Amino acid sequence: MASPPDSASILDVYGTLAAVYDWLVPDALLTPEGSAQAFAPLLEPGSRVLDCAAGTGTLAVGLALAGFEVTASDASPEMIARTRALADARGVDVRPHLRVWADLHGGPYDAVLCVGNSLAHAQGRRGRRAALTAMARVLRPGGLLLVTARNWERVRAGQSGLEVGERLVERDGVLGLVIRSWTLADQWTEPHLLDTAVALLDGEGRVTTHAERLPFWPFPHETLDADLRASGLRPETSSWAPDADRYLVTSRR
Ligand SMILES: C[S@@+](CC[C@H](N)C(=O)[O-])C[C@H]1O[C@@H](n2cnc3c(N)ncnc32)[C@H](O)[C@@H]1O
């Protein structure tokens, strides 16, 4: 049985994976331009935007390149370092800073984004509502919150166990194999675990593996709706569908 996460691991769940994150994301989302494509049309031109789970920074940098005034924050120092490096490489300023959701301040922003299935790292209903309340707090009245999530109903309908990538993934000429292992708890409210390993192969057949245990607290889509309302937000649209793998919820302060 996997051990439960401690609070330190939740504050920096992505330290090891930051180096190999590119092997985990689909080709279309590797570039800033590709990452921004789904979200830019939802934002008013020139908006002040906070990406509060910035990860490697591709979305924040993509939105900055598209003319938005962007701030990027994340709980992981390694992710923030990647965001800063990408912003520098692409010649934009996204004001990268290390910040957990509960500590969000500044703004007010026209829009806050918490995407890439990040909210499931908030600990249970209390953690989720604290995070959403903090996101609402930095929005201007009428401002827009964009949250994306996995369809956890579908995930929980499956089994715990190993998923080994069906093909090698190539990034900058380096081949990697992605392996995930889900530990689904009996109850929705218990912590679930996703062990993720990226095994990189060098030209001589040597393998270097980067692995991390990611804790998460899944939620049904109705619960997300209730949590948004309890956090001072007004849900507007949801793309949830029984057979969709992921969905986007828009809400306003
Ligand atoms: C699944 S990744 C998604 C990153 C990015 N949005 C993307 O789509 O690639 C989740 C991100 O949320 C961050 N995160 C997890 N818990 C957090 C918290 N409490 N406060 C701020 N960021 C957090 C992680 O460090 C990680 O970068």
Tab-separated table of N, CA, C and O and ligand atoms in Angstrom, residues 9-15 18 21 25 29 35 39 51-59 73-77 79-80 98-104 113-123 127 131 135 148 214-215, ligand 1:
chain	number	residue	atom	x	y	z
A	9	SER	N	5.731	17.212	0.467
A	9	SER	CA	5.678	16.679	-0.893
A	9	SER	C	4.604	17.394	-1.704
A	9	SER	O	4.689	17.475	-2.919
A	10	ILE	N	3.585	17.932	-1.019
A	10	ILE	CA	2.534	18.618	-1.758
A	10	ILE	C	2.992	20.009	-2.201
A	10	ILE	O	2.607	20.503	-3.237
A	11	LEU	N	3.863	20.621	-1.405
A	11	LEU	CA	4.353	21.939	-1.798
A	11	LEU	C	5.314	21.867	-2.969
A	11	LEU	O	5.503	22.817	-3.686
A	12	ASP	N	5.986	20.747	-3.132
A	12	ASP	CA	6.934	20.645	-4.243
A	12	ASP	C	6.815	19.278	-4.901
A	12	ASP	O	7.731	18.482	-4.898
A	13	VAL	N	5.627	19.040	-5.451
A	13	VAL	CA	5.375	17.719	-6.006
A	13	VAL	C	6.069	17.503	-7.349
A	13	VAL	O	6.164	16.378	-7.797
A	14	TYR	N	6.523	18.578	-7.962
A	14	TYR	CA	7.023	18.447	-9.327
A	14	TYR	C	8.521	18.689	-9.456
A	14	TYR	O	9.016	18.863	-10.554
A	15	GLY	N	9.250	18.655	-8.313
A	15	GLY	CA	10.681	18.960	-8.353
A	15	GLY	C	11.452	18.087	-9.322
A	15	GLY	O	12.236	18.581	-10.131
A	18	ALA	N	10.136	18.221	-13.220
A	18	ALA	CA	10.345	19.442	-14.015
A	18	ALA	C	11.361	19.188	-15.131
A	18	ALA	O	11.202	19.669	-16.254
A	21	TYR	N	9.542	16.980	-17.851
A	21	TYR	CA	8.119	17.244	-18.071
A	21	TYR	C	7.748	17.182	-19.556
A	21	TYR	O	6.645	16.769	-19.918
A	25	VAL	N	4.110	15.719	-21.844
A	25	VAL	CA	3.056	16.518	-22.485
A	25	VAL	C	2.940	16.164	-23.967
A	25	VAL	O	3.934	15.813	-24.613
A	29	LEU	N	1.253	20.615	-27.211
A	29	LEU	CA	1.362	21.568	-26.098
A	29	LEU	C	2.807	21.889	-25.742
A	29	LEU	O	3.068	22.570	-24.746
A	35	SER	N	0.393	25.797	-26.702
A	35	SER	CA	-0.258	25.799	-25.379
A	35	SER	C	-1.321	26.877	-25.274
A	35	SER	O	-2.345	26.689	-24.617
A	39	PHE	N	-6.729	28.595	-25.067
A	39	PHE	CA	-7.201	29.528	-24.035
A	39	PHE	C	-7.260	30.975	-24.506
A	39	PHE	O	-8.132	31.731	-24.057
A	51	ASP	N	-1.451	32.877	-14.550
A	51	ASP	CA	-1.433	31.416	-14.652
A	51	ASP	C	-0.857	30.914	-13.334
A	51	ASP	O	0.358	31.014	-13.099
A	52	CYS	N	-1.732	30.398	-12.459
A	52	CYS	CA	-1.297	30.103	-11.082
A	52	CYS	C	-0.820	28.666	-10.899
A	52	CYS	O	-0.539	28.255	-9.769
A	53	ALA	N	-0.717	27.900	-11.983
A	53	ALA	CA	-0.100	26.560	-11.936
A	53	ALA	C	0.733	26.460	-13.205
A	53	ALA	O	0.498	25.631	-14.077
A	54	ALA	N	1.730	27.337	-13.288
A	54	ALA	CA	2.377	27.611	-14.573
A	54	ALA	C	3.191	26.447	-15.104
A	54	ALA	O	3.450	26.370	-16.300
A	55	GLY	N	3.651	25.549	-14.217
A	55	GLY	CA	4.464	24.431	-14.690
A	55	GLY	C	5.687	24.945	-15.430
A	55	GLY	O	6.366	25.880	-14.965
A	56	THR	N	5.959	24.377	-16.593
A	56	THR	CA	7.160	24.762	-17.341
A	56	THR	C	7.007	26.108	-18.051
A	56	THR	O	7.943	26.565	-18.699
A	57	GLY	N	5.840	26.708	-17.968
A	57	GLY	CA	5.665	28.073	-18.457
A	57	GLY	C	5.219	28.208	-19.896
A	57	GLY	O	5.103	29.322	-20.409
A	58	THR	N	4.922	27.093	-20.548
A	58	THR	CA	4.591	27.210	-21.976
A	58	THR	C	3.321	28.037	-22.188
A	58	THR	O	3.284	28.884	-23.091
A	59	LEU	N	2.306	27.826	-21.353
A	59	LEU	CA	1.060	28.581	-21.534
A	59	LEU	C	1.278	30.060	-21.211
A	59	LEU	O	0.862	30.942	-21.971
A	73	SER	N	2.738	31.867	-11.720
A	73	SER	CA	3.174	31.401	-10.402
A	73	SER	C	3.019	29.887	-10.334
A	73	SER	O	2.274	29.278	-11.110
A	74	ASP	N	3.764	29.285	-9.402
A	74	ASP	CA	3.714	27.832	-9.217
A	74	ASP	C	4.332	27.523	-7.859
A	74	ASP	O	5.116	28.311	-7.331
A	75	ALA	N	3.989	26.358	-7.301
A	75	ALA	CA	4.533	25.949	-5.996
A	75	ALA	C	5.927	25.343	-6.105
A	75	ALA	O	6.605	25.197	-5.103
A	76	SER	N	6.333	24.988	-7.313
A	76	SER	CA	7.591	24.245	-7.466
A	76	SER	C	8.716	25.172	-7.930
A	76	SER	O	8.631	25.767	-9.014
A	77	PRO	N	9.807	25.271	-7.150
A	77	PRO	CA	10.936	26.109	-7.572
A	77	PRO	C	11.499	25.666	-8.921
A	77	PRO	O	11.891	26.503	-9.745
A	79	MET	N	9.898	24.234	-11.398
A	79	MET	CA	8.988	24.648	-12.471
A	79	MET	C	9.133	26.150	-12.722
A	79	MET	O	9.147	26.601	-13.879
A	80	ILE	N	9.234	26.921	-11.652
A	80	ILE	CA	9.388	28.374	-11.834
A	80	ILE	C	10.701	28.688	-12.555
A	80	ILE	O	10.764	29.580	-13.409
A	98	LEU	N	7.327	32.093	-7.144
A	98	LEU	CA	7.029	30.876	-6.404
A	98	LEU	C	5.895	31.179	-5.447
A	98	LEU	O	6.047	32.020	-4.562
A	99	ARG	N	4.754	30.538	-5.643
A	99	ARG	CA	3.632	30.847	-4.745
A	99	ARG	C	2.627	29.692	-4.757
A	99	ARG	O	2.217	29.237	-5.822
A	100	VAL	N	2.259	29.246	-3.562
A	100	VAL	CA	1.181	28.249	-3.487
A	100	VAL	C	-0.146	28.992	-3.595
A	100	VAL	O	-0.232	30.193	-3.316
A	101	TRP	N	-1.181	28.272	-3.960
A	101	TRP	CA	-2.473	28.924	-4.223
A	101	TRP	C	-2.957	29.714	-3.010
A	101	TRP	O	-3.417	30.847	-3.162
A	102	ALA	N	-2.825	29.123	-1.819
A	102	ALA	CA	-3.355	29.791	-0.623
A	102	ALA	C	-2.723	31.162	-0.415
A	102	ALA	O	-3.326	32.039	0.214
A	103	ASP	N	-1.506	31.357	-0.938
A	103	ASP	CA	-0.792	32.625	-0.728
A	103	ASP	C	-0.928	33.594	-1.905
A	103	ASP	O	-0.209	34.590	-1.971
A	104	LEU	N	-1.806	33.313	-2.828
A	104	LEU	CA	-1.927	34.208	-3.987
A	104	LEU	C	-2.325	35.604	-3.525
A	104	LEU	O	-3.177	35.757	-2.654
A	113	LEU	N	-5.910	31.413	-14.570
A	113	LEU	CA	-5.965	30.075	-15.169
A	113	LEU	C	-5.337	29.071	-14.211
A	113	LEU	O	-4.243	29.310	-13.681
A	114	CYS	N	-6.043	27.977	-13.998
A	114	CYS	CA	-5.508	26.861	-13.208
A	114	CYS	C	-5.787	25.615	-14.047
A	114	CYS	O	-6.820	24.968	-13.884
A	115	VAL	N	-4.901	25.340	-14.990
A	115	VAL	CA	-5.197	24.332	-16.004
A	115	VAL	C	-4.169	23.204	-15.975
A	115	VAL	O	-3.258	23.202	-15.154
A	116	GLY	N	-4.353	22.251	-16.889
A	116	GLY	CA	-3.460	21.094	-16.921
A	116	GLY	C	-3.750	20.152	-15.755
A	116	GLY	O	-2.852	19.482	-15.257
A	117	ASN	N	-5.004	20.158	-15.321
A	117	ASN	CA	-5.416	19.229	-14.268
A	117	ASN	C	-4.656	19.445	-12.969
A	117	ASN	O	-4.297	18.500	-12.264
A	118	SER	N	-4.389	20.706	-12.636
A	118	SER	CA	-3.574	21.017	-11.459
A	118	SER	C	-4.381	21.007	-10.167
A	118	SER	O	-3.869	20.644	-9.102
A	119	LEU	N	-5.662	21.428	-10.235
A	119	LEU	CA	-6.439	21.634	-9.006
A	119	LEU	C	-6.570	20.357	-8.168
A	119	LEU	O	-6.759	20.423	-6.962
A	120	ALA	N	-6.436	19.209	-8.813
A	120	ALA	CA	-6.559	17.946	-8.063
A	120	ALA	C	-5.433	17.765	-7.053
A	120	ALA	O	-5.499	16.875	-6.209
A	121	HIS	N	-4.393	18.620	-7.116
A	121	HIS	CA	-3.342	18.550	-6.093
A	121	HIS	C	-3.747	19.263	-4.807
A	121	HIS	O	-3.060	19.121	-3.789
A	122	ALA	N	-4.813	20.055	-4.827
A	122	ALA	CA	-5.294	20.684	-3.594
A	122	ALA	C	-5.876	19.585	-2.712
A	122	ALA	O	-6.587	18.690	-3.194
A	123	GLN	N	-5.587	19.675	-1.426
A	123	GLN	CA	-5.928	18.560	-0.525
A	123	GLN	C	-7.392	18.556	-0.127
A	123	GLN	O	-7.807	19.307	0.750
A	127	GLY	N	-9.000	22.002	1.004
A	127	GLY	CA	-7.868	22.552	0.260
A	127	GLY	C	-8.303	23.152	-1.069
A	127	GLY	O	-7.816	24.207	-1.498
A	131	ALA	N	-8.018	27.009	-2.156
A	131	ALA	CA	-7.310	27.393	-3.387
A	131	ALA	C	-8.212	28.243	-4.290
A	131	ALA	O	-7.806	29.306	-4.777
A	135	MET	N	-7.914	32.138	-5.572
A	135	MET	CA	-7.944	32.524	-7.000
A	135	MET	C	-9.020	33.597	-7.225
A	135	MET	O	-8.813	34.562	-7.964
A	148	THR	N	-9.198	23.483	-15.703
A	148	THR	CA	-9.390	22.230	-16.442
A	148	THR	C	-9.125	21.064	-15.493
A	148	THR	O	-8.356	21.177	-14.538
A	214	LEU	N	2.947	11.574	-7.195
A	214	LEU	CA	2.086	12.755	-7.164
A	214	LEU	C	0.795	12.423	-6.425
A	214	LEU	O	0.026	11.571	-6.870
A	215	PRO	N	0.548	13.097	-5.304
A	215	PRO	CA	-0.718	12.876	-4.609
A	215	PRO	C	-1.812	13.731	-5.244
A	215	PRO	O	-1.545	14.835	-5.719
B	1	LIG	C1	-0.080	18.836	-13.808
B	1	LIG	S1	1.027	20.196	-13.602
B	1	LIG	C2	0.334	21.317	-14.786
B	1	LIG	C3	1.280	22.407	-15.182
B	1	LIG	C4	0.781	23.272	-16.345
B	1	LIG	N1	-0.402	24.043	-16.004
B	1	LIG	C5	0.513	22.418	-17.551
B	1	LIG	O1	-0.632	22.365	-18.026
B	1	LIG	O2	1.464	21.777	-18.051
B	1	LIG	C6	0.493	20.850	-12.041
B	1	LIG	C7	1.270	22.068	-11.561
B	1	LIG	O3	0.614	22.572	-10.390
B	1	LIG	C8	1.615	22.965	-9.457
B	1	LIG	N2	1.021	22.931	-8.108
B	1	LIG	C9	0.643	21.842	-7.393
B	1	LIG	N3	0.163	22.210	-6.206
B	1	LIG	C10	0.216	23.582	-6.165
B	1	LIG	C11	-0.164	24.568	-5.194
B	1	LIG	N4	-0.681	24.213	-4.020
B	1	LIG	N5	0.028	25.864	-5.491
B	1	LIG	C12	0.554	26.231	-6.706
B	1	LIG	N6	0.937	25.339	-7.666
B	1	LIG	C13	0.770	24.032	-7.387
B	1	LIG	C14	2.733	21.959	-9.667
B	1	LIG	O4	3.973	22.400	-9.155
B	1	LIG	C15	2.723	21.778	-11.170
B	1	LIG	O5	3.582	22.666	-11.834
